[in-house]
Amino acid sequence: MHALLVIDVQNDFCPQGALAVAGGDEIVAGINAVMGRFDAVVLTQDWHPAGHSSFASSHAGNAPYDMVDMAYGPQVLWPDHCIQGTRGAAFHPVLETDRADLIVRKGFNPAIDSYSAFFENDHKTPTGLAGYLRTRGVQEVTLVGLALDFCVNYSAVDAAQAGFKVHVRRDLCRAIDLNGSLAEAEKAMTGAGVTFD
Ligand code: VGL
Ligand code: ZN
């Protein structure tokens, strides 16, 4: 069983969104086109309560893209984005969401961010996705979506560490590239045994 994991293809990560990733909307048609080749399709949805601790607006004296130390480690502060129930948190309107077997929401804990589809940023609190995939007999996953250097990267590395064979389709991802984050992410994924194909 080979699953497609579609990471955070949401309005806020597309042009004009609150945390727009350059070209984020360019990958949607290509993602729809490959969905049919997989035994399972899982979508993730970044899903923050208002006032989330990863928002710069929740930290007096900080600006978006500042780094802060949280109880669980260093954390980038982001513009307010993907607030539960808003248009920005909705999937890109062209994404064929009806074809998904499962939608995983993450980042709903006000105190912990969650880049990965598998664990919150404390690297301890599971989302339940690994168990879902294993119980469905999935052994191999291909990741696509936004952003390559944050949520796709963390999800791919965690998937590899959980024992799945992991592929990332770079042509169906776009990156934020904040202070060298893309190069760092590529190193982390390669080191974890992720292949780009
Ligand atoms: C993401 C930053 C904050 C992502 C989510 O989907 O890559 N990045 N929240
Ligand atoms: Zn987020």
PDB file of C-alpha atoms and ligand atoms in Angstrom:
ATOM      1  CA  MET A   1       0.000   0.000   0.000  1.00  0.00           C
ATOM      2  CA  HIS A   2       1.328   3.374  -1.074  1.00  0.00           C
ATOM      3  CA  ALA A   3      -0.303   6.552   0.313  1.00  0.00           C
ATOM      4  CA  LEU A   4      -0.213  10.115  -0.993  1.00  0.00           C
ATOM      5  CA  LEU A   5       0.146  12.695   1.809  1.00  0.00           C
ATOM      6  CA  VAL A   6      -1.002  16.132   0.643  1.00  0.00           C
ATOM      7  CA  ILE A   7       0.414  18.662   3.103  1.00  0.00           C
ATOM      8  CA  ASP A   8      -1.392  21.947   3.903  1.00  0.00           C
ATOM      9  CA  VAL A   9      -2.691  22.966   0.451  1.00  0.00           C
ATOM     10  CA  GLN A  10      -4.709  25.767   2.057  1.00  0.00           C
ATOM     11  CA  ASN A  11      -5.618  29.300   1.007  1.00  0.00           C
ATOM     12  CA  ASP A  12      -3.331  30.974   3.563  1.00  0.00           C
ATOM     13  CA  PHE A  13      -0.276  29.259   2.005  1.00  0.00           C
ATOM     14  CA  CYS A  14      -1.238  30.341  -1.512  1.00  0.00           C
ATOM     15  CA  PRO A  15      -0.699  33.769  -3.142  1.00  0.00           C
ATOM     16  CA  GLN A  16      -2.702  36.480  -1.263  1.00  0.00           C
ATOM     17  CA  GLY A  17      -2.909  34.238   1.788  1.00  0.00           C
ATOM     18  CA  ALA A  18      -1.696  35.258   5.247  1.00  0.00           C
ATOM     19  CA  LEU A  19       1.489  33.153   4.966  1.00  0.00           C
ATOM     20  CA  ALA A  20       1.746  32.979   1.204  1.00  0.00           C
ATOM     21  CA  VAL A  21       4.267  30.568  -0.302  1.00  0.00           C
ATOM     22  CA  ALA A  22       5.457  31.735  -3.741  1.00  0.00           C
ATOM     23  CA  GLY A  23       3.775  29.625  -6.420  1.00  0.00           C
ATOM     24  CA  GLY A  24       1.757  27.695  -3.831  1.00  0.00           C
ATOM     25  CA  ASP A  25      -1.253  27.534  -6.133  1.00  0.00           C
ATOM     26  CA  GLU A  26       0.779  26.215  -9.089  1.00  0.00           C
ATOM     27  CA  ILE A  27       0.954  22.687  -7.677  1.00  0.00           C
ATOM     28  CA  VAL A  28      -2.767  22.064  -7.144  1.00  0.00           C
ATOM     29  CA  ALA A  29      -3.678  20.743 -10.605  1.00  0.00           C
ATOM     30  CA  GLY A  30      -0.643  18.430 -10.566  1.00  0.00           C
ATOM     31  CA  ILE A  31      -1.623  17.052  -7.146  1.00  0.00           C
ATOM     32  CA  ASN A  32      -5.164  16.331  -8.364  1.00  0.00           C
ATOM     33  CA  ALA A  33      -3.669  14.571 -11.385  1.00  0.00           C
ATOM     34  CA  VAL A  34      -1.632  12.077  -9.310  1.00  0.00           C
ATOM     35  CA  MET A  35      -4.244  11.272  -6.612  1.00  0.00           C
ATOM     36  CA  GLY A  36      -5.654   8.362  -8.613  1.00  0.00           C
ATOM     37  CA  ARG A  37      -2.321   6.523  -8.673  1.00  0.00           C
ATOM     38  CA  PHE A  38      -2.279   5.878  -4.906  1.00  0.00           C
ATOM     39  CA  ASP A  39      -3.973   3.289  -2.686  1.00  0.00           C
ATOM     40  CA  ALA A  40      -4.832   5.960  -0.114  1.00  0.00           C
ATOM     41  CA  VAL A  41      -4.981   9.767  -0.109  1.00  0.00           C
ATOM     42  CA  VAL A  42      -4.525  11.743   3.120  1.00  0.00           C
ATOM     43  CA  LEU A  43      -4.795  15.537   3.371  1.00  0.00           C
ATOM     44  CA  THR A  44      -3.390  17.590   6.232  1.00  0.00           C
ATOM     45  CA  GLN A  45      -4.830  20.898   7.336  1.00  0.00           C
ATOM     46  CA  ASP A  46      -2.968  23.421   9.491  1.00  0.00           C
ATOM     47  CA  TRP A  47      -5.685  24.332  12.014  1.00  0.00           C
ATOM     48  CA  HIS A  48      -4.814  26.910  14.672  1.00  0.00           C
ATOM     49  CA  PRO A  49      -7.044  28.506  17.306  1.00  0.00           C
ATOM     50  CA  ALA A  50      -7.001  32.347  17.336  1.00  0.00           C
ATOM     51  CA  GLY A  51      -4.148  33.578  19.528  1.00  0.00           C
ATOM     52  CA  HIS A  52      -2.011  30.468  18.838  1.00  0.00           C
ATOM     53  CA  SER A  53       1.442  30.531  20.471  1.00  0.00           C
ATOM     54  CA  SER A  54       3.169  30.267  17.055  1.00  0.00           C
ATOM     55  CA  PHE A  55       1.712  33.646  16.013  1.00  0.00           C
ATOM     56  CA  ALA A  56       3.971  36.712  16.400  1.00  0.00           C
ATOM     57  CA  SER A  57       0.831  38.619  17.430  1.00  0.00           C
ATOM     58  CA  SER A  58       0.707  36.498  20.599  1.00  0.00           C
ATOM     59  CA  HIS A  59       4.190  37.658  21.710  1.00  0.00           C
ATOM     60  CA  ALA A  60       4.524  41.311  22.754  1.00  0.00           C
ATOM     61  CA  GLY A  61       7.663  42.840  21.238  1.00  0.00           C
ATOM     62  CA  ASN A  62       8.118  40.204  18.505  1.00  0.00           C
ATOM     63  CA  ALA A  63       7.553  40.409  14.762  1.00  0.00           C
ATOM     64  CA  PRO A  64       6.713  37.697  12.231  1.00  0.00           C
ATOM     65  CA  TYR A  65       9.714  35.478  11.386  1.00  0.00           C
ATOM     66  CA  ASP A  66      11.473  36.192  14.723  1.00  0.00           C
ATOM     67  CA  MET A  67      12.757  33.097  16.534  1.00  0.00           C
ATOM     68  CA  VAL A  68      11.756  32.451  20.149  1.00  0.00           C
ATOM     69  CA  ASP A  69      12.489  29.691  22.651  1.00  0.00           C
ATOM     70  CA  MET A  70       9.433  27.696  23.615  1.00  0.00           C
ATOM     71  CA  ALA A  71       9.301  25.024  26.330  1.00  0.00           C
ATOM     72  CA  TYR A  72       9.818  22.407  23.552  1.00  0.00           C
ATOM     73  CA  GLY A  73      12.650  24.236  21.718  1.00  0.00           C
ATOM     74  CA  PRO A  74      13.196  27.045  19.176  1.00  0.00           C
ATOM     75  CA  GLN A  75      10.135  28.198  17.240  1.00  0.00           C
ATOM     76  CA  VAL A  76       9.684  30.607  14.306  1.00  0.00           C
ATOM     77  CA  LEU A  77       6.922  33.162  14.916  1.00  0.00           C
ATOM     78  CA  TRP A  78       4.502  33.388  12.003  1.00  0.00           C
ATOM     79  CA  PRO A  79       1.888  35.838  10.834  1.00  0.00           C
ATOM     80  CA  ASP A  80      -1.609  34.794  12.006  1.00  0.00           C
ATOM     81  CA  HIS A  81      -2.622  31.999   9.595  1.00  0.00           C
ATOM     82  CA  CYS A  82      -4.947  29.014   9.168  1.00  0.00           C
ATOM     83  CA  ILE A  83      -7.292  30.059  11.960  1.00  0.00           C
ATOM     84  CA  GLN A  84      -9.925  27.360  12.506  1.00  0.00           C
ATOM     85  CA  GLY A  85     -13.025  27.859  10.382  1.00  0.00           C
ATOM     86  CA  THR A  86     -11.702  30.800   8.355  1.00  0.00           C
ATOM     87  CA  ARG A  87     -11.382  31.017   4.577  1.00  0.00           C
ATOM     88  CA  GLY A  88      -7.598  31.061   4.987  1.00  0.00           C
ATOM     89  CA  ALA A  89      -7.717  27.667   6.696  1.00  0.00           C
ATOM     90  CA  ALA A  90      -9.880  26.154   3.952  1.00  0.00           C
ATOM     91  CA  PHE A  91      -8.290  24.000   1.263  1.00  0.00           C
ATOM     92  CA  HIS A  92      -7.452  25.666  -2.065  1.00  0.00           C
ATOM     93  CA  PRO A  93     -10.760  25.617  -3.964  1.00  0.00           C
ATOM     94  CA  VAL A  94      -9.321  23.613  -6.873  1.00  0.00           C
ATOM     95  CA  LEU A  95      -7.933  20.785  -4.670  1.00  0.00           C
ATOM     96  CA  GLU A  96     -10.078  17.666  -5.106  1.00  0.00           C
ATOM     97  CA  THR A  97     -10.731  17.129  -1.409  1.00  0.00           C
ATOM     98  CA  ASP A  98     -13.575  14.666  -2.056  1.00  0.00           C
ATOM     99  CA  ARG A  99     -10.922  12.133  -3.069  1.00  0.00           C
ATOM    100  CA  ALA A 100      -9.318  12.096   0.398  1.00  0.00           C
ATOM    101  CA  ASP A 101      -9.732   9.046   2.654  1.00  0.00           C
ATOM    102  CA  LEU A 102      -8.650  11.022   5.719  1.00  0.00           C
ATOM    103  CA  ILE A 103      -8.051  14.646   6.708  1.00  0.00           C
ATOM    104  CA  VAL A 104      -5.591  15.201   9.561  1.00  0.00           C
ATOM    105  CA  ARG A 105      -5.826  18.520  11.390  1.00  0.00           C
ATOM    106  CA  LYS A 106      -2.780  19.725  13.299  1.00  0.00           C
ATOM    107  CA  GLY A 107      -1.640  22.756  15.291  1.00  0.00           C
ATOM    108  CA  PHE A 108      -4.866  22.900  17.324  1.00  0.00           C
ATOM    109  CA  ASN A 109      -3.033  22.774  20.679  1.00  0.00           C
ATOM    110  CA  PRO A 110      -2.688  26.494  21.632  1.00  0.00           C
ATOM    111  CA  ALA A 111       0.691  25.933  23.331  1.00  0.00           C
ATOM    112  CA  ILE A 112       2.480  23.764  20.715  1.00  0.00           C
ATOM    113  CA  ASP A 113       2.983  24.255  16.982  1.00  0.00           C
ATOM    114  CA  SER A 114       2.765  21.219  14.718  1.00  0.00           C
ATOM    115  CA  TYR A 115       4.633  21.257  11.424  1.00  0.00           C
ATOM    116  CA  SER A 116       4.654  17.492  11.049  1.00  0.00           C
ATOM    117  CA  ALA A 117       1.649  15.399  10.083  1.00  0.00           C
ATOM    118  CA  PHE A 118       2.896  12.794  12.602  1.00  0.00           C
ATOM    119  CA  PHE A 119       4.020  14.687  15.743  1.00  0.00           C
ATOM    120  CA  GLU A 120       3.557  18.097  17.310  1.00  0.00           C
ATOM    121  CA  ASN A 121       6.706  20.237  17.558  1.00  0.00           C
ATOM    122  CA  ASP A 122       7.523  18.720  20.966  1.00  0.00           C
ATOM    123  CA  HIS A 123       8.319  15.562  18.884  1.00  0.00           C
ATOM    124  CA  LYS A 124       6.356  13.561  21.486  1.00  0.00           C
ATOM    125  CA  THR A 125       2.649  14.195  20.976  1.00  0.00           C
ATOM    126  CA  PRO A 126       1.399  12.021  18.091  1.00  0.00           C
ATOM    127  CA  THR A 127      -1.349  13.064  15.657  1.00  0.00           C
ATOM    128  CA  GLY A 128      -2.374   9.429  15.186  1.00  0.00           C
ATOM    129  CA  LEU A 129      -1.422   9.348  11.493  1.00  0.00           C
ATOM    130  CA  ALA A 130       1.277   6.662  11.859  1.00  0.00           C
ATOM    131  CA  GLY A 131      -1.244   4.317  13.467  1.00  0.00           C
ATOM    132  CA  TYR A 132      -3.826   5.044  10.787  1.00  0.00           C
ATOM    133  CA  LEU A 133      -1.379   4.304   7.988  1.00  0.00           C
ATOM    134  CA  ARG A 134      -0.048   1.129   9.628  1.00  0.00           C
ATOM    135  CA  THR A 135      -3.473  -0.266  10.362  1.00  0.00           C
ATOM    136  CA  ARG A 136      -4.381   0.281   6.708  1.00  0.00           C
ATOM    137  CA  GLY A 137      -1.251  -1.626   5.656  1.00  0.00           C
ATOM    138  CA  VAL A 138       0.575   1.382   4.208  1.00  0.00           C
ATOM    139  CA  GLN A 139       4.347   0.915   3.945  1.00  0.00           C
ATOM    140  CA  GLU A 140       5.258   3.627   1.460  1.00  0.00           C
ATOM    141  CA  VAL A 141       4.280   7.318   1.320  1.00  0.00           C
ATOM    142  CA  THR A 142       4.737  10.115  -1.206  1.00  0.00           C
ATOM    143  CA  LEU A 143       4.522  13.693   0.060  1.00  0.00           C
ATOM    144  CA  VAL A 144       3.453  16.797  -1.860  1.00  0.00           C
ATOM    145  CA  GLY A 145       2.290  20.251  -0.766  1.00  0.00           C
ATOM    146  CA  LEU A 146       3.291  23.280   1.300  1.00  0.00           C
ATOM    147  CA  ALA A 147       5.701  24.253   2.513  1.00  0.00           C
ATOM    148  CA  LEU A 148       8.575  22.022   1.364  1.00  0.00           C
ATOM    149  CA  ASP A 149      11.005  23.403   3.975  1.00  0.00           C
ATOM    150  CA  PHE A 150       8.601  23.293   6.944  1.00  0.00           C
ATOM    151  CA  CYS A 151       5.578  21.011   7.078  1.00  0.00           C
ATOM    152  CA  VAL A 152       6.578  18.733   4.175  1.00  0.00           C
ATOM    153  CA  ASN A 153      10.116  18.411   5.564  1.00  0.00           C
ATOM    154  CA  TYR A 154       9.066  17.609   9.142  1.00  0.00           C
ATOM    155  CA  SER A 155       6.401  15.185   7.924  1.00  0.00           C
ATOM    156  CA  ALA A 156       8.810  13.409   5.565  1.00  0.00           C
ATOM    157  CA  VAL A 157      11.526  13.022   8.221  1.00  0.00           C
ATOM    158  CA  ASP A 158       9.026  11.739  10.805  1.00  0.00           C
ATOM    159  CA  ALA A 159       7.547   9.318   8.261  1.00  0.00           C
ATOM    160  CA  ALA A 160      11.009   7.920   7.520  1.00  0.00           C
ATOM    161  CA  GLN A 161      11.795   7.605  11.241  1.00  0.00           C
ATOM    162  CA  ALA A 162       8.473   5.810  11.738  1.00  0.00           C
ATOM    163  CA  GLY A 163       9.669   3.197   9.250  1.00  0.00           C
ATOM    164  CA  PHE A 164       7.816   4.166   6.079  1.00  0.00           C
ATOM    165  CA  LYS A 165       9.568   4.310   2.704  1.00  0.00           C
ATOM    166  CA  VAL A 166       9.332   8.015   1.854  1.00  0.00           C
ATOM    167  CA  HIS A 167       9.325   9.932  -1.417  1.00  0.00           C
ATOM    168  CA  VAL A 168       8.926  13.692  -1.895  1.00  0.00           C
ATOM    169  CA  ARG A 169       7.749  15.029  -5.254  1.00  0.00           C
ATOM    170  CA  ARG A 170       9.649  18.340  -5.285  1.00  0.00           C
ATOM    171  CA  ASP A 171       7.808  19.474  -8.419  1.00  0.00           C
ATOM    172  CA  LEU A 172       4.551  19.236  -6.437  1.00  0.00           C
ATOM    173  CA  CYS A 173       5.890  21.289  -3.490  1.00  0.00           C
ATOM    174  CA  ARG A 174       6.814  24.943  -2.980  1.00  0.00           C
ATOM    175  CA  ALA A 175       9.081  26.387  -0.241  1.00  0.00           C
ATOM    176  CA  ILE A 176       9.108  29.422   2.072  1.00  0.00           C
ATOM    177  CA  ASP A 177      12.959  29.514   2.141  1.00  0.00           C
ATOM    178  CA  LEU A 178      13.487  31.523   5.339  1.00  0.00           C
ATOM    179  CA  ASN A 179      17.199  32.101   6.198  1.00  0.00           C
ATOM    180  CA  GLY A 180      18.453  28.995   4.394  1.00  0.00           C
ATOM    181  CA  SER A 181      15.604  26.776   5.580  1.00  0.00           C
ATOM    182  CA  LEU A 182      15.269  25.088   2.186  1.00  0.00           C
ATOM    183  CA  ALA A 183      18.893  23.894   2.030  1.00  0.00           C
ATOM    184  CA  GLU A 184      18.654  22.746   5.660  1.00  0.00           C
ATOM    185  CA  ALA A 185      15.429  20.879   4.955  1.00  0.00           C
ATOM    186  CA  GLU A 186      16.913  19.102   1.939  1.00  0.00           C
ATOM    187  CA  LYS A 187      19.816  17.970   4.094  1.00  0.00           C
ATOM    188  CA  ALA A 188      17.504  16.735   6.844  1.00  0.00           C
ATOM    189  CA  MET A 189      15.314  14.804   4.411  1.00  0.00           C
ATOM    190  CA  THR A 190      18.253  13.269   2.558  1.00  0.00           C
ATOM    191  CA  GLY A 191      19.850  12.298   5.893  1.00  0.00           C
ATOM    192  CA  ALA A 192      16.635  10.570   6.947  1.00  0.00           C
ATOM    193  CA  GLY A 193      16.611   8.480   3.770  1.00  0.00           C
ATOM    194  CA  VAL A 194      13.909  10.392   1.888  1.00  0.00           C
ATOM    195  CA  THR A 195      14.142  10.178  -1.893  1.00  0.00           C
ATOM    196  CA  PHE A 196      13.137  12.935  -4.303  1.00  0.00           C
ATOM    197  CA  ASP A 197      11.148  11.326  -7.069  1.00  0.00           C
TER     198      ASP A 197
HETATM  199  C1  VGL B   1       3.517  25.770   7.885  1.00  0.00           C
HETATM  200  C2  VGL B   1       4.513  27.512   8.978  1.00  0.00           C
HETATM  201  C3  VGL B   1       3.516  27.527   9.916  1.00  0.00           C
HETATM  202  C4  VGL B   1       3.552  24.811   6.730  1.00  0.00           C
HETATM  203  C5  VGL B   1       2.501  25.762   8.813  1.00  0.00           C
HETATM  204  O1  VGL B   1       2.490  24.274   6.354  1.00  0.00           O
HETATM  205  O2  VGL B   1       4.661  24.584   6.192  1.00  0.00           O
HETATM  206  N1  VGL B   1       4.530  26.632   7.981  1.00  0.00           N
HETATM  207  N2  VGL B   1       2.504  26.659   9.827  1.00  0.00           N
HETATM  208 ZN    ZN B   2       0.847  26.909  11.117  1.00  0.00          ZN
END
